[in-house]
CSV table of C-alpha atoms in Angstrom, one decimal:
chain,number,residue,atom,x,y,z
A,1,MET,CA,9.0,-62.6,-119.5
A,2,SER,CA,10.8,-62.6,-122.7
A,3,TRP,CA,14.1,-60.9,-123.2
A,4,GLN,CA,12.5,-58.3,-125.5
A,5,GLU,CA,10.1,-57.3,-122.8
A,6,LYS,CA,12.9,-57.0,-120.2
A,7,LEU,CA,14.9,-54.8,-122.6
A,8,LYS,CA,11.9,-52.6,-123.2
A,9,LYS,CA,11.4,-52.1,-119.5
A,10,ARG,CA,15.0,-51.3,-118.9
A,11,LYS,CA,14.8,-48.6,-121.7
A,12,GLN,CA,11.7,-47.1,-120.1
A,13,LYS,CA,13.3,-47.0,-116.7
A,14,ARG,CA,16.4,-45.3,-118.2
A,15,ARG,CA,14.2,-42.7,-119.8
A,16,ARG,CA,12.4,-42.0,-116.5
A,17,VAL,CA,15.7,-41.6,-114.8
A,18,ILE,CA,17.0,-39.2,-117.4
A,19,LEU,CA,13.7,-37.2,-117.4
A,20,ILE,CA,13.7,-37.0,-113.6
A,21,SER,CA,17.3,-36.0,-113.6
A,22,LEU,CA,16.7,-33.3,-116.2
A,23,CYS,CA,13.7,-32.0,-114.3
A,24,SER,CA,15.7,-31.9,-111.1
A,25,VAL,CA,18.5,-30.0,-112.9
A,26,LEU,CA,16.0,-27.5,-114.4
A,27,ALA,CA,14.2,-27.2,-111.0
A,28,ALA,CA,17.5,-26.6,-109.3
A,29,LEU,CA,18.5,-24.0,-112.0
A,30,TYR,CA,15.1,-22.3,-111.6
A,31,VAL,CA,15.5,-22.1,-107.9
A,32,ALA,CA,19.1,-20.9,-108.1
A,33,VAL,CA,18.1,-18.1,-110.5
A,34,ALA,CA,15.1,-17.1,-108.4
A,35,VAL,CA,17.3,-17.0,-105.3
A,36,TYR,CA,20.0,-15.0,-107.2
A,37,PHE,CA,17.5,-12.4,-108.3
A,38,GLY,CA,16.1,-12.3,-104.8
A,39,PHE,CA,19.3,-10.5,-103.9
A,40,HIS,CA,20.4,-8.9,-107.2
A,41,PHE,CA,18.6,-6.6,-109.6
A,42,TYR,CA,17.6,-7.7,-113.0
A,43,GLY,CA,19.6,-6.5,-116.0
A,44,ASP,CA,18.8,-3.0,-117.4
A,45,THR,CA,17.5,-1.8,-114.0
A,46,VAL,CA,18.4,1.8,-113.5
A,47,VAL,CA,18.1,3.8,-110.3
A,48,PHE,CA,19.1,7.5,-110.0
A,49,GLY,CA,20.9,7.1,-113.3
A,50,ILE,CA,23.0,4.2,-112.0
A,51,ASP,CA,23.1,0.9,-113.9
A,52,CYS,CA,22.0,-1.6,-111.2
A,53,SER,CA,22.3,-4.8,-113.3
A,54,HIS,CA,23.1,-7.8,-111.2
A,55,LYS,CA,24.0,-5.6,-108.2
A,56,THR,CA,22.9,-6.0,-104.6
A,57,VAL,CA,20.9,-3.5,-102.6
A,58,GLU,CA,24.1,-2.7,-100.6
A,59,GLN,CA,26.1,-2.1,-103.8
A,60,VAL,CA,23.4,0.2,-105.2
A,61,GLU,CA,23.1,2.2,-102.0
A,62,THR,CA,26.9,2.6,-101.9
A,63,GLU,CA,27.0,3.9,-105.5
A,64,ILE,CA,24.0,6.2,-104.8
A,65,ALA,CA,25.8,7.7,-101.7
A,66,GLN,CA,28.9,8.2,-103.8
A,67,LYS,CA,27.0,9.9,-106.6
A,68,LEU,CA,25.2,12.2,-104.1
A,69,GLY,CA,28.6,13.0,-102.6
A,70,ASN,CA,29.6,14.4,-106.0
A,71,TYR,CA,26.3,16.2,-106.6
A,72,THR,CA,26.6,19.7,-108.0
A,73,LEU,CA,23.8,22.1,-108.9
A,74,GLU,CA,24.8,24.3,-111.8
A,75,ILE,CA,23.3,27.8,-111.7
A,76,ARG,CA,23.1,29.3,-115.2
A,77,GLU,CA,23.0,33.1,-115.2
A,78,ARG,CA,22.9,35.9,-117.7
A,79,GLY,CA,26.0,36.6,-119.8
A,80,GLU,CA,26.8,32.9,-120.0
A,81,LYS,CA,28.0,32.9,-116.4
A,82,THR,CA,27.6,29.9,-114.1
A,83,GLU,CA,28.0,29.3,-110.4
A,84,THR,CA,27.6,26.1,-108.5
A,85,LEU,CA,26.3,24.6,-105.2
A,86,SER,CA,28.0,21.3,-104.2
A,87,ALA,CA,27.0,18.5,-101.9
A,88,GLY,CA,29.9,19.4,-99.6
A,89,GLN,CA,28.8,23.0,-99.2
A,90,ILE,CA,25.3,22.0,-98.0
A,91,SER,CA,26.1,18.7,-96.3
A,92,LEU,CA,24.0,16.7,-98.7
A,93,GLN,CA,23.8,13.0,-98.0
A,94,TYR,CA,21.9,9.8,-98.9
A,95,VAL,CA,19.0,8.8,-96.7
A,96,ASP,CA,18.1,5.1,-96.6
A,97,ASP,CA,14.3,5.0,-96.6
A,98,SER,CA,14.2,1.3,-97.6
A,99,SER,CA,13.0,2.3,-101.1
A,100,ILE,CA,15.8,0.2,-102.7
A,101,ASP,CA,14.8,-2.8,-100.6
A,102,ARG,CA,11.2,-2.4,-101.7
A,103,MET,CA,12.4,-2.3,-105.3
A,104,MET,CA,14.3,-5.5,-104.8
A,105,LYS,CA,11.2,-7.2,-103.3
A,106,ALA,CA,9.0,-5.9,-106.1
A,107,GLN,CA,11.1,-7.8,-108.6
A,108,LYS,CA,9.2,-11.1,-107.8
A,109,SER,CA,12.2,-13.2,-108.4
A,110,TRP,CA,10.2,-16.5,-108.4
A,111,LEU,CA,8.6,-15.2,-111.6
A,112,TRP,CA,11.9,-14.4,-113.2
A,113,PRO,CA,11.1,-16.0,-116.6
A,114,VAL,CA,8.1,-13.6,-116.9
A,115,MET,CA,9.9,-10.7,-115.4
A,116,PHE,CA,12.7,-10.9,-118.0
A,117,LEU,CA,10.1,-10.1,-120.6
A,118,LEU,CA,8.8,-7.0,-118.9
A,119,ASP,CA,10.2,-3.4,-118.8
A,120,ARG,CA,12.2,-2.5,-115.8
A,121,ASP,CA,10.8,0.0,-113.3
A,122,GLY,CA,13.7,2.0,-112.0
A,123,ALA,CA,13.7,5.3,-110.0
A,124,ASP,CA,14.7,8.7,-111.2
A,125,SER,CA,15.3,10.1,-107.7
A,126,VAL,CA,16.3,8.8,-104.2
A,127,ALA,CA,15.9,10.1,-100.7
A,128,PHE,CA,18.5,12.5,-99.5
A,129,SER,CA,18.8,15.4,-97.0
A,130,TYR,CA,20.8,18.6,-96.7
A,131,ASP,CA,21.4,21.4,-94.2
A,132,ARG,CA,18.8,24.0,-95.3
A,133,LYS,CA,20.3,26.8,-93.2
A,134,LEU,CA,23.7,26.1,-94.6
A,135,ALA,CA,22.3,26.1,-98.1
A,136,GLU,CA,20.6,29.4,-97.5
A,137,SER,CA,23.9,30.8,-96.3
A,138,CYS,CA,25.7,29.5,-99.4
A,139,ILE,CA,23.0,31.0,-101.7
A,140,ALA,CA,23.4,34.4,-100.0
A,141,GLN,CA,27.1,34.3,-100.8
A,142,LEU,CA,26.6,33.7,-104.6
A,143,GLU,CA,27.9,36.5,-106.8
A,144,CYS,CA,24.5,36.8,-108.5
A,145,MET,CA,23.0,37.7,-105.1
A,146,ASP,CA,25.5,40.6,-104.6
A,147,SER,CA,23.6,43.7,-105.4
A,148,LEU,CA,26.8,45.8,-105.5
A,149,MET,CA,28.1,43.7,-108.4
A,150,ALA,CA,24.8,43.5,-110.2
A,151,VAL,CA,24.1,45.7,-113.3
A,152,PRO,CA,20.7,47.3,-112.7
A,153,PRO,CA,18.1,47.0,-115.4
A,154,GLN,CA,17.4,50.1,-117.5
A,155,ASP,CA,14.3,51.0,-119.5
A,156,ALA,CA,14.6,51.8,-123.2
A,157,TYR,CA,14.6,55.6,-123.7
A,158,ILE,CA,14.8,58.3,-126.3
A,159,GLY,CA,18.3,59.4,-127.0
A,160,ASN,CA,19.4,62.3,-129.3
A,161,THR,CA,21.7,62.1,-132.3
A,162,ASP,CA,23.0,64.7,-134.7
A,163,THR,CA,20.0,64.3,-136.9
A,164,GLY,CA,17.3,63.8,-134.3
A,165,PHE,CA,16.2,61.2,-131.8
A,166,GLU,CA,16.2,57.4,-131.7
A,167,VAL,CA,15.2,54.7,-129.2
A,168,VAL,CA,18.1,53.5,-127.1
A,169,PRO,CA,17.6,49.8,-126.3
A,170,GLU,CA,16.9,48.6,-122.8
A,171,VAL,CA,19.6,47.2,-120.6
A,172,MET,CA,18.5,43.8,-119.2
A,173,GLY,CA,21.0,44.0,-116.3
A,174,THR,CA,22.0,41.2,-113.9
A,175,THR,CA,19.9,42.2,-110.8
A,176,VAL,CA,18.0,39.3,-109.4
A,177,ASP,CA,14.9,39.2,-107.3
A,178,GLN,CA,16.7,37.8,-104.3
A,179,GLU,CA,13.8,36.2,-102.5
A,180,LYS,CA,12.6,34.4,-105.7
A,181,THR,CA,16.1,33.4,-106.5
A,182,LYS,CA,16.6,31.8,-103.1
A,183,GLU,CA,13.2,30.0,-103.3
A,184,THR,CA,14.1,28.7,-106.8
A,185,LEU,CA,17.5,27.4,-105.8
A,186,LEU,CA,16.1,25.7,-102.7
A,187,ALA,CA,13.4,24.1,-104.8
A,188,SER,CA,16.0,22.9,-107.3
A,189,LEU,CA,18.0,21.3,-104.4
A,190,ASP,CA,14.8,19.7,-103.0
A,191,GLU,CA,14.1,18.2,-106.5
A,192,GLY,CA,17.7,17.0,-106.9
A,193,ARG,CA,18.1,19.0,-110.2
A,194,VAL,CA,21.6,19.3,-111.6
A,195,SER,CA,21.0,22.5,-113.5
A,196,VAL,CA,18.8,25.5,-113.2
A,197,SER,CA,18.5,28.7,-115.4
A,198,LEU,CA,17.7,31.9,-113.5
A,199,GLU,CA,16.5,33.4,-116.8
A,200,GLU,CA,14.1,30.6,-117.5
A,201,GLU,CA,12.8,30.6,-113.9
A,202,GLY,CA,12.1,34.4,-114.1
A,203,CYS,CA,14.5,35.3,-111.3
A,204,TYR,CA,15.7,38.6,-112.8
A,205,VAL,CA,14.4,42.1,-112.3
A,206,ASN,CA,13.7,43.2,-115.9
A,207,PRO,CA,13.2,46.6,-117.5
A,208,GLN,CA,9.6,47.9,-117.8
A,209,ILE,CA,10.0,49.5,-121.2
A,210,TYR,CA,11.5,47.8,-124.2
A,211,ARG,CA,12.9,49.0,-127.5
A,212,ASP,CA,9.8,47.9,-129.3
A,213,ASN,CA,7.5,50.0,-127.2
A,214,GLU,CA,5.0,51.6,-129.6
A,215,GLU,CA,4.6,54.8,-127.7
A,216,LEU,CA,8.3,55.3,-127.2
A,217,ASN,CA,9.0,54.8,-131.0
A,218,ARG,CA,6.1,57.1,-131.9
A,219,ASP,CA,7.5,59.8,-129.6
A,220,ALA,CA,11.0,59.4,-130.9
A,221,ALA,CA,9.8,59.9,-134.5
A,222,ALA,CA,7.7,63.0,-133.5
A,223,MET,CA,10.6,64.5,-131.6
A,224,SER,CA,13.0,63.8,-134.5
A,225,GLU,CA,10.7,65.7,-136.8
A,226,LEU,CA,10.9,68.8,-134.6
A,227,ALA,CA,14.6,68.5,-133.9
A,228,CYS,CA,16.0,67.8,-137.4
A,229,GLY,CA,17.5,71.3,-137.7
A,230,TYR,CA,21.1,72.1,-137.0
A,231,ILE,CA,21.6,75.8,-136.8
A,232,THR,CA,24.9,77.7,-136.2
A,233,TYR,CA,24.6,81.3,-135.0
A,234,ASP,CA,27.7,83.2,-136.1
A,235,PHE,CA,29.1,85.8,-133.7
A,236,GLY,CA,32.5,86.5,-135.4
A,237,THR,CA,35.1,84.4,-133.7
A,238,GLN,CA,32.5,82.7,-131.6
A,239,GLN,CA,29.6,80.4,-132.6
A,240,GLU,CA,26.5,79.1,-130.9
A,241,ILE,CA,25.0,75.7,-132.0
A,242,VAL,CA,21.4,74.8,-131.9
A,243,ASN,CA,21.2,71.0,-132.3
A,244,SER,CA,19.0,68.2,-131.1
A,245,THR,CA,20.7,68.1,-127.7
A,246,LEU,CA,19.6,71.7,-127.1
A,247,ILE,CA,16.3,71.4,-128.9
A,248,ARG,CA,15.3,68.4,-126.7
A,249,ASP,CA,14.9,70.7,-123.7
A,250,TRP,CA,12.6,72.9,-125.7
A,251,ILE,CA,10.2,70.1,-126.8
A,252,VAL,CA,7.1,69.7,-124.7
A,253,LYS,CA,4.4,67.0,-124.9
A,254,LEU,CA,0.8,68.2,-125.0
A,255,SER,CA,-2.1,66.5,-123.3
A,256,ASP,CA,-3.2,65.0,-126.6
A,257,GLY,CA,0.2,63.2,-127.0
A,258,SER,CA,1.6,65.6,-129.7
A,259,PHE,CA,4.9,67.5,-129.4
A,260,VAL,CA,5.6,71.2,-130.0
A,261,ILE,CA,8.6,73.5,-129.4
A,262,ASP,CA,8.0,75.7,-126.4
A,263,ASP,CA,8.0,79.4,-127.5
A,264,VAL,CA,9.1,80.4,-123.9
A,265,CYS,CA,12.2,78.1,-124.1
A,266,VAL,CA,13.2,79.6,-127.4
A,267,THR,CA,12.6,83.2,-126.1
A,268,ASN,CA,14.8,82.4,-123.0
A,269,TYR,CA,17.5,81.1,-125.3
A,270,VAL,CA,17.5,84.2,-127.5
A,271,GLU,CA,17.6,86.3,-124.3
A,272,SER,CA,20.7,84.4,-123.2
A,273,LEU,CA,22.3,85.2,-126.6
A,274,ALA,CA,21.5,88.9,-126.2
A,275,ALA,CA,22.9,88.9,-122.6
A,276,LYS,CA,26.1,87.3,-123.9
A,277,TYR,CA,26.7,89.2,-127.2
A,278,ASP,CA,24.9,92.5,-127.0
A,279,THR,CA,27.3,95.4,-126.7
A,280,PHE,CA,25.1,98.4,-127.6
A,281,GLY,CA,25.7,101.2,-125.2
A,282,LEU,CA,28.4,99.5,-123.3
A,283,PRO,CA,31.9,100.9,-122.7
A,284,LEU,CA,34.2,99.9,-125.6
A,285,ASP,CA,38.1,99.8,-125.8
A,286,PHE,CA,39.7,101.1,-128.9
A,287,TYR,CA,43.4,101.0,-129.8
A,288,THR,CA,44.8,104.2,-131.3
A,289,SER,CA,47.5,104.6,-133.9
A,290,LEU,CA,49.8,105.7,-131.1
A,291,GLY,CA,49.5,102.4,-129.4
A,292,THR,CA,47.4,103.6,-126.6
A,293,THR,CA,43.9,102.3,-125.5
A,294,VAL,CA,40.9,104.6,-125.4
A,295,THR,CA,37.8,103.6,-123.6
A,296,LEU,CA,34.5,105.1,-124.9
A,297,SER,CA,31.6,105.0,-122.5
A,298,GLY,CA,27.9,104.8,-123.6
A,299,GLY,CA,27.0,106.1,-127.0
A,300,ASP,CA,25.0,104.4,-129.7
A,301,TYR,CA,27.6,102.0,-131.0
A,302,GLY,CA,27.6,98.2,-130.7
A,303,TRP,CA,25.6,95.1,-131.4
A,304,CYS,CA,22.0,94.7,-130.3
A,305,ILE,CA,19.9,91.7,-131.1
A,306,ASP,CA,16.2,92.2,-132.0
A,307,GLN,CA,15.0,89.5,-129.7
A,308,SER,CA,11.4,89.2,-130.9
A,309,ALA,CA,12.4,89.0,-134.5
A,310,THR,CA,15.2,86.5,-133.7
A,311,VAL,CA,12.7,84.3,-131.8
A,312,VAL,CA,10.5,84.2,-134.9
A,313,GLN,CA,13.5,83.6,-137.1
A,314,LEU,CA,14.6,80.6,-135.0
A,315,LEU,CA,11.1,79.1,-134.7
A,316,ASN,CA,10.7,79.3,-138.5
A,317,ALA,CA,14.1,77.7,-139.1
A,318,LEU,CA,13.3,74.9,-136.7
A,319,ALA,CA,10.0,74.3,-138.4
A,320,GLU,CA,11.7,74.0,-141.7
A,321,GLY,CA,14.4,71.7,-140.4
A,322,TYR,CA,17.0,74.2,-141.5
A,323,ARG,CA,20.6,73.0,-141.3
A,324,GLY,CA,23.2,75.8,-141.8
A,325,THR,CA,24.5,79.2,-140.5
A,326,LEU,CA,22.3,82.1,-139.4
A,327,GLU,CA,22.9,85.5,-138.2
A,328,PRO,CA,20.6,86.9,-135.5
A,329,VAL,CA,18.2,89.7,-136.5
A,330,TYR,CA,19.9,92.9,-135.2
A,331,LEU,CA,18.5,96.3,-134.1
A,332,TYR,CA,22.0,97.7,-134.2
A,333,LYS,CA,25.2,96.4,-135.7
A,334,ALA,CA,28.9,97.3,-135.2
A,335,MET,CA,31.8,97.0,-137.6
A,336,SER,CA,32.9,93.7,-136.1
A,337,HIS,CA,32.5,91.4,-133.0
A,338,GLU,CA,36.2,91.6,-132.2
A,339,ASN,CA,35.9,94.4,-129.7
A,340,GLN,CA,32.9,93.0,-127.8
């Protein structure tokens, strides 16, 4: 064998040795990485919001337990108020159900070159437990569950003003449906939610009639039309006011939905004026020029309201929406009201 052939064989042998060594190194590296990811999570793996990259099962479970120990459920209420339920209050703790171990095994570490190219499958929730009776007790002690502190809901209604009537908006209140609220909060704890809105979950007891109620607005307009008057009855040093507050009690709703002023109510009102201000035929005191007082009994002197005519006068004034001063219609008049 020539020296050229010997040299060629030595070079071939050297290449085989290098190739075998390189393959051995690559194989060892492959095995090492496979073994490593048999006990550590791949990068970008997230469990329960925790970055588990290159962490062991034990490390991940420890962090999950710590995170659950800091768990708080925020309860958002009306009026931008919030309350909370914490892990300590309800004895919440992590439960090892082997799900993290299963995730580790599902990584298929021996296929790590391929797995690196795939999306990571993490977990949004983990197993945990809490004391349900303790949670129910804590829920019962929340301020939102205190009926004495709650503002009750109030329907929109018709209120009176100086010029008539208007719809007074509803009051939403802060009264909750206690059973539904308890069920909602327990369900939120079961799901591991960190925030819950009682408004969005429909936990509040709401009014039945709102400001945009068509019938309510129609009634307010109709009543305002009847009560737009403002009448002052003049009795000398005293006055009686007929305004929307008073007129409201006189308005009645008929079966067809329309409104009228009740003649009987107006008649009763005029009768009350007569009872208060009529002096015809009553004993009257007069002061003489000598400084003495003389009492005159009976006679045909004094004030006497014509009740029927005054009822008609008042009804007409209300129908016209009159705003001003009126004098009752009298059957008899005196010189002044001062000696009544």
